[in-house]
Structures are given as C-alpha cells and as structure tokens.
Amino acid sequence: MTEAQEQFMREAAQLALENVHSAQGGPFGAVIVRDGEVIARGMNRVTSTSDPTAHAEVVAIREAAHRLGTFDLSGCEIYTSCEPCPMCLGAIYWARLNRVYYGCTQADADAIGFSDQFIYEELARPQDQRRLEMRQLGREVSLQAFEAWTVSQSKVPY
Ligand SMILES: Nc1ccnc(=O)[nH]1
C-alpha cells in the first residue's frame, strides 16, 4: 500500500464514521479516484432518502458518472470502507471500475447486522433453492424489446 492509497481509504472510513454521527444512513463510505484524484464521494443514504439501493458505493458511482458525464468509469478505482455487497459489486462491474480497495470485510458487516453475507450465500445456491422465489413467464412478449434493440440504429450500446 502506498501512502496515497492509505489516505484514500482513510477518507472512505472517515465518511463512514461521519455518516454514523450525522445519522444519515449506515456506517459505510466510499471514494472514487482517477489519476490520483478523488472525483466522487458516497455515504450510505438508505434511511435518510428512503432508498434501499443508496449504498455508499452506488452513491459514489452515480456521482462519479454524473460528474464525468459517462456511464463508463474505466480508469477509476473505488475505495470503500467495507467489502461491497452483491448489488454494489454488480454496479462496480457495470461501471467498469478498474479496482476495489475495501476496509472491513463481509463478515465484519454481518457481525453488526448487515446481511451482505447472506446475499452472497443465496447467490451461491441454485435458483430453486433460494429464499427468494423467482418464476419465469412472458418470455415471448419480453423478447420483443431485445429484437428491437438488436436491429436498432439509434441505440447507445454499453
Ligand atoms: N458495503 C456496504 C454494505 C451496506 N451498505 C453500504 O452502503 N455498503
């Protein structure tokens, strides 16, 4: 770890701590860095914005993408105070961030009641053995959008 990397992680951890003190959401903070510069910050805002997806990492990704005016964050790295949950990890892949640095682990989060680990365990099970019931229906009608996309001349691929 370089001094700069440690500083970015300290900043993510500080955001997490501040968030607890200001009672704006859960104890999670994240910063997104490009070329050695912080371009976005995020704190968990789930409770204060009534948004179950407002995890620190997602908040930071939205801010970074908005600031850079692109959905493609390749060339950026995220420092997060806790190992990302599956939703955030998915968002990190979709955003094409180059690297993740994390402070606390999934197990640390689990120990204080944040059930990321449970979701990871669910994902590792076959679909029919998960707690969340999923049923397929309406494939034909849903495929119409895929067919339209395939031939679209005006789409923006990503
Ligand atoms: N890693 C995280 C877990 C839960 N909430 C967050 O904002 N971040």
mmCIF file of C-alpha atoms and ligand atoms in Angstrom:
data_model
loop_
_atom_site.group_PDB
_atom_site.id
_atom_site.type_symbol
_atom_site.label_atom_id
_atom_site.label_comp_id
_atom_site.label_asym_id
_atom_site.label_seq_id
_atom_site.Cartn_x
_atom_site.Cartn_y
_atom_site.Cartn_z
ATOM 1 C CA MET A 1 0.000 0.000 0.000
ATOM 2 C CA THR A 2 1.240 3.453 -0.879
ATOM 3 C CA GLU A 3 0.711 6.489 1.299
ATOM 4 C CA ALA A 4 -1.827 7.833 -1.214
ATOM 5 C CA GLN A 5 -3.818 4.602 -1.169
ATOM 6 C CA GLU A 6 -3.909 4.642 2.619
ATOM 7 C CA GLN A 7 -5.076 8.248 2.561
ATOM 8 C CA PHE A 8 -7.958 7.434 0.173
ATOM 9 C CA MET A 9 -9.014 4.551 2.394
ATOM 10 C CA ARG A 10 -8.845 6.782 5.462
ATOM 11 C CA GLU A 11 -11.136 9.199 3.658
ATOM 12 C CA ALA A 12 -13.665 6.437 2.889
ATOM 13 C CA ALA A 13 -13.542 5.325 6.530
ATOM 14 C CA GLN A 14 -13.963 8.925 7.707
ATOM 15 C CA LEU A 15 -17.063 9.343 5.515
ATOM 16 C CA ALA A 16 -18.486 6.170 7.061
ATOM 17 C CA LEU A 17 -17.849 7.476 10.577
ATOM 18 C CA GLU A 18 -19.291 10.916 9.795
ATOM 19 C CA ASN A 19 -22.377 9.228 8.403
ATOM 20 C CA VAL A 20 -22.979 7.471 11.695
ATOM 21 C CA HIS A 21 -22.565 10.725 13.617
ATOM 22 C CA SER A 22 -24.918 12.640 11.317
ATOM 23 C CA ALA A 23 -27.357 9.697 11.330
ATOM 24 C CA GLN A 24 -27.859 9.920 7.558
ATOM 25 C CA GLY A 25 -27.504 6.198 6.978
ATOM 26 C CA GLY A 26 -25.441 3.094 7.614
ATOM 27 C CA PRO A 27 -21.748 3.058 8.571
ATOM 28 C CA PHE A 28 -20.407 2.963 5.025
ATOM 29 C CA GLY A 29 -18.369 5.408 2.941
ATOM 30 C CA ALA A 30 -16.686 5.279 -0.455
ATOM 31 C CA VAL A 31 -14.492 7.433 -2.663
ATOM 32 C CA ILE A 32 -13.781 7.068 -6.367
ATOM 33 C CA VAL A 33 -10.328 8.029 -7.577
ATOM 34 C CA ARG A 34 -8.999 8.682 -11.057
ATOM 35 C CA ASP A 35 -5.369 9.575 -11.773
ATOM 36 C CA GLY A 36 -4.685 10.049 -8.080
ATOM 37 C CA GLU A 37 -7.578 12.452 -7.575
ATOM 38 C CA VAL A 38 -10.854 11.967 -5.718
ATOM 39 C CA ILE A 39 -13.635 12.528 -8.235
ATOM 40 C CA ALA A 40 -16.616 11.404 -6.170
ATOM 41 C CA ARG A 41 -17.633 10.538 -2.643
ATOM 42 C CA GLY A 42 -20.502 8.494 -1.314
ATOM 43 C CA MET A 43 -22.064 7.768 2.006
ATOM 44 C CA ASN A 44 -24.817 5.309 2.703
ATOM 45 C CA ARG A 45 -28.143 7.179 2.371
ATOM 46 C CA VAL A 46 -30.599 4.303 2.627
ATOM 47 C CA THR A 47 -32.611 5.549 5.588
ATOM 48 C CA SER A 48 -32.415 9.308 5.031
ATOM 49 C CA THR A 49 -33.541 9.111 1.383
ATOM 50 C CA SER A 50 -35.843 6.083 1.675
ATOM 51 C CA ASP A 51 -33.732 4.369 -0.963
ATOM 52 C CA PRO A 52 -32.689 0.774 -0.289
ATOM 53 C CA THR A 53 -30.178 0.998 -3.145
ATOM 54 C CA ALA A 54 -28.386 4.072 -1.750
ATOM 55 C CA HIS A 55 -25.322 2.192 -0.564
ATOM 56 C CA ALA A 56 -22.145 4.250 -0.323
ATOM 57 C CA GLU A 57 -20.620 2.607 -3.393
ATOM 58 C CA VAL A 58 -23.724 3.171 -5.547
ATOM 59 C CA VAL A 59 -23.993 6.789 -4.376
ATOM 60 C CA ALA A 60 -20.311 7.340 -5.286
ATOM 61 C CA ILE A 61 -20.677 5.640 -8.676
ATOM 62 C CA ARG A 62 -23.702 7.784 -9.563
ATOM 63 C CA GLU A 63 -21.825 10.920 -8.557
ATOM 64 C CA ALA A 64 -18.670 9.955 -10.487
ATOM 65 C CA ALA A 65 -20.609 9.037 -13.640
ATOM 66 C CA HIS A 66 -22.630 12.246 -13.402
ATOM 67 C CA ARG A 67 -19.507 14.366 -12.943
ATOM 68 C CA LEU A 68 -17.610 12.718 -15.773
ATOM 69 C CA GLY A 69 -20.695 12.626 -17.998
ATOM 70 C CA THR A 70 -20.263 8.950 -18.837
ATOM 71 C CA PHE A 71 -21.553 5.560 -17.721
ATOM 72 C CA ASP A 72 -18.075 4.086 -18.270
ATOM 73 C CA LEU A 73 -15.820 4.582 -15.264
ATOM 74 C CA SER A 74 -12.885 2.584 -16.564
ATOM 75 C CA GLY A 75 -9.679 4.152 -15.355
ATOM 76 C CA CYS A 76 -11.247 4.750 -11.940
ATOM 77 C CA GLU A 77 -10.788 2.908 -8.660
ATOM 78 C CA ILE A 78 -13.114 2.734 -5.680
ATOM 79 C CA TYR A 79 -12.082 2.817 -2.047
ATOM 80 C CA THR A 80 -14.873 1.582 0.172
ATOM 81 C CA SER A 81 -14.947 1.267 3.930
ATOM 82 C CA CYS A 82 -16.488 -2.198 3.602
ATOM 83 C CA GLU A 83 -16.293 -5.070 1.151
ATOM 84 C CA PRO A 84 -19.073 -4.405 -1.393
ATOM 85 C CA CYS A 85 -22.391 -6.242 -1.228
ATOM 86 C CA PRO A 86 -23.535 -8.110 -4.354
ATOM 87 C CA MET A 87 -25.609 -5.146 -5.563
ATOM 88 C CA CYS A 88 -22.622 -2.793 -5.312
ATOM 89 C CA LEU A 89 -20.263 -5.342 -6.771
ATOM 90 C CA GLY A 90 -22.642 -5.648 -9.727
ATOM 91 C CA ALA A 91 -22.719 -1.860 -10.059
ATOM 92 C CA ILE A 92 -18.897 -1.801 -9.921
ATOM 93 C CA TYR A 93 -18.707 -4.291 -12.791
ATOM 94 C CA TRP A 94 -21.334 -2.412 -14.812
ATOM 95 C CA ALA A 95 -19.432 0.845 -14.240
ATOM 96 C CA ARG A 96 -16.188 -0.921 -15.247
ATOM 97 C CA LEU A 97 -14.157 0.370 -12.359
ATOM 98 C CA ASN A 98 -10.622 -0.974 -12.513
ATOM 99 C CA ARG A 99 -10.063 -1.933 -8.887
ATOM 100 C CA VAL A 100 -11.700 -2.162 -5.472
ATOM 101 C CA TYR A 101 -9.961 -1.397 -2.198
ATOM 102 C CA TYR A 102 -12.010 -2.302 0.855
ATOM 103 C CA GLY A 103 -11.601 -1.874 4.602
ATOM 104 C CA CYS A 104 -13.978 -4.052 6.620
ATOM 105 C CA THR A 105 -14.989 -7.498 5.394
ATOM 106 C CA GLN A 106 -18.394 -9.036 4.655
ATOM 107 C CA ALA A 107 -18.012 -10.952 7.927
ATOM 108 C CA ASP A 108 -17.409 -7.686 9.838
ATOM 109 C CA ALA A 109 -20.620 -6.242 8.333
ATOM 110 C CA ASP A 110 -22.542 -9.414 9.106
ATOM 111 C CA ALA A 111 -21.427 -9.192 12.731
ATOM 112 C CA ILE A 112 -23.193 -5.806 13.157
ATOM 113 C CA GLY A 113 -26.373 -6.850 11.355
ATOM 114 C CA PHE A 114 -25.712 -6.023 7.689
ATOM 115 C CA SER A 115 -26.581 -9.180 5.855
ATOM 116 C CA ASP A 116 -24.371 -8.965 2.777
ATOM 117 C CA GLN A 117 -23.010 -12.384 3.585
ATOM 118 C CA PHE A 118 -26.493 -13.882 3.477
ATOM 119 C CA ILE A 119 -26.976 -12.477 -0.043
ATOM 120 C CA TYR A 120 -23.646 -13.922 -1.173
ATOM 121 C CA GLU A 121 -24.729 -17.285 0.237
ATOM 122 C CA GLU A 122 -28.058 -17.034 -1.575
ATOM 123 C CA LEU A 123 -26.316 -16.287 -4.874
ATOM 124 C CA ALA A 124 -24.141 -19.355 -4.479
ATOM 125 C CA ARG A 125 -27.261 -21.571 -4.357
ATOM 126 C CA PRO A 126 -29.154 -22.821 -7.399
ATOM 127 C CA GLN A 127 -32.117 -20.533 -8.114
ATOM 128 C CA ASP A 128 -34.715 -23.079 -6.924
ATOM 129 C CA GLN A 129 -33.006 -23.351 -3.525
ATOM 130 C CA ARG A 130 -33.012 -19.642 -2.713
ATOM 131 C CA ARG A 131 -35.272 -17.960 -0.189
ATOM 132 C CA LEU A 132 -36.444 -15.563 -2.890
ATOM 133 C CA GLU A 133 -38.929 -17.229 -5.206
ATOM 134 C CA MET A 134 -38.453 -16.481 -8.908
ATOM 135 C CA ARG A 135 -40.719 -17.592 -11.736
ATOM 136 C CA GLN A 136 -40.288 -17.158 -15.440
ATOM 137 C CA LEU A 137 -43.222 -16.029 -17.554
ATOM 138 C CA GLY A 138 -43.862 -13.878 -20.619
ATOM 139 C CA ARG A 139 -40.643 -14.625 -22.476
ATOM 140 C CA GLU A 140 -42.172 -14.045 -25.915
ATOM 141 C CA VAL A 141 -43.575 -10.594 -25.135
ATOM 142 C CA SER A 142 -40.389 -9.614 -23.325
ATOM 143 C CA LEU A 143 -38.196 -10.713 -26.218
ATOM 144 C CA GLN A 144 -39.794 -8.047 -28.437
ATOM 145 C CA ALA A 145 -37.622 -5.367 -26.825
ATOM 146 C CA PHE A 146 -34.495 -7.485 -27.369
ATOM 147 C CA GLU A 147 -35.350 -7.968 -31.032
ATOM 148 C CA ALA A 148 -35.976 -4.220 -31.433
ATOM 149 C CA TRP A 149 -32.620 -3.487 -29.728
ATOM 150 C CA THR A 150 -30.776 -5.905 -31.994
ATOM 151 C CA VAL A 151 -31.880 -4.030 -35.123
ATOM 152 C CA SER A 152 -31.993 -0.514 -33.644
ATOM 153 C CA GLN A 153 -29.977 2.129 -35.495
ATOM 154 C CA SER A 154 -30.271 4.642 -32.661
ATOM 155 C CA LYS A 155 -29.156 2.570 -29.674
ATOM 156 C CA VAL A 156 -26.273 3.546 -27.440
ATOM 157 C CA PRO A 157 -24.525 0.243 -26.658
ATOM 158 C CA TYR A 158 -22.864 -0.174 -23.267
HETATM 159 N N1 LIG B 1 -20.728 -2.375 1.657
HETATM 160 C C1 LIG B 1 -21.912 -1.843 2.039
HETATM 161 C C2 LIG B 1 -22.863 -2.588 2.678
HETATM 162 C C3 LIG B 1 -24.041 -1.996 3.054
HETATM 163 N N2 LIG B 1 -24.254 -0.713 2.773
HETATM 164 C C4 LIG B 1 -23.340 0.033 2.132
HETATM 165 O O1 LIG B 1 -23.532 1.237 1.873
HETATM 166 N N3 LIG B 1 -22.160 -0.551 1.769
#
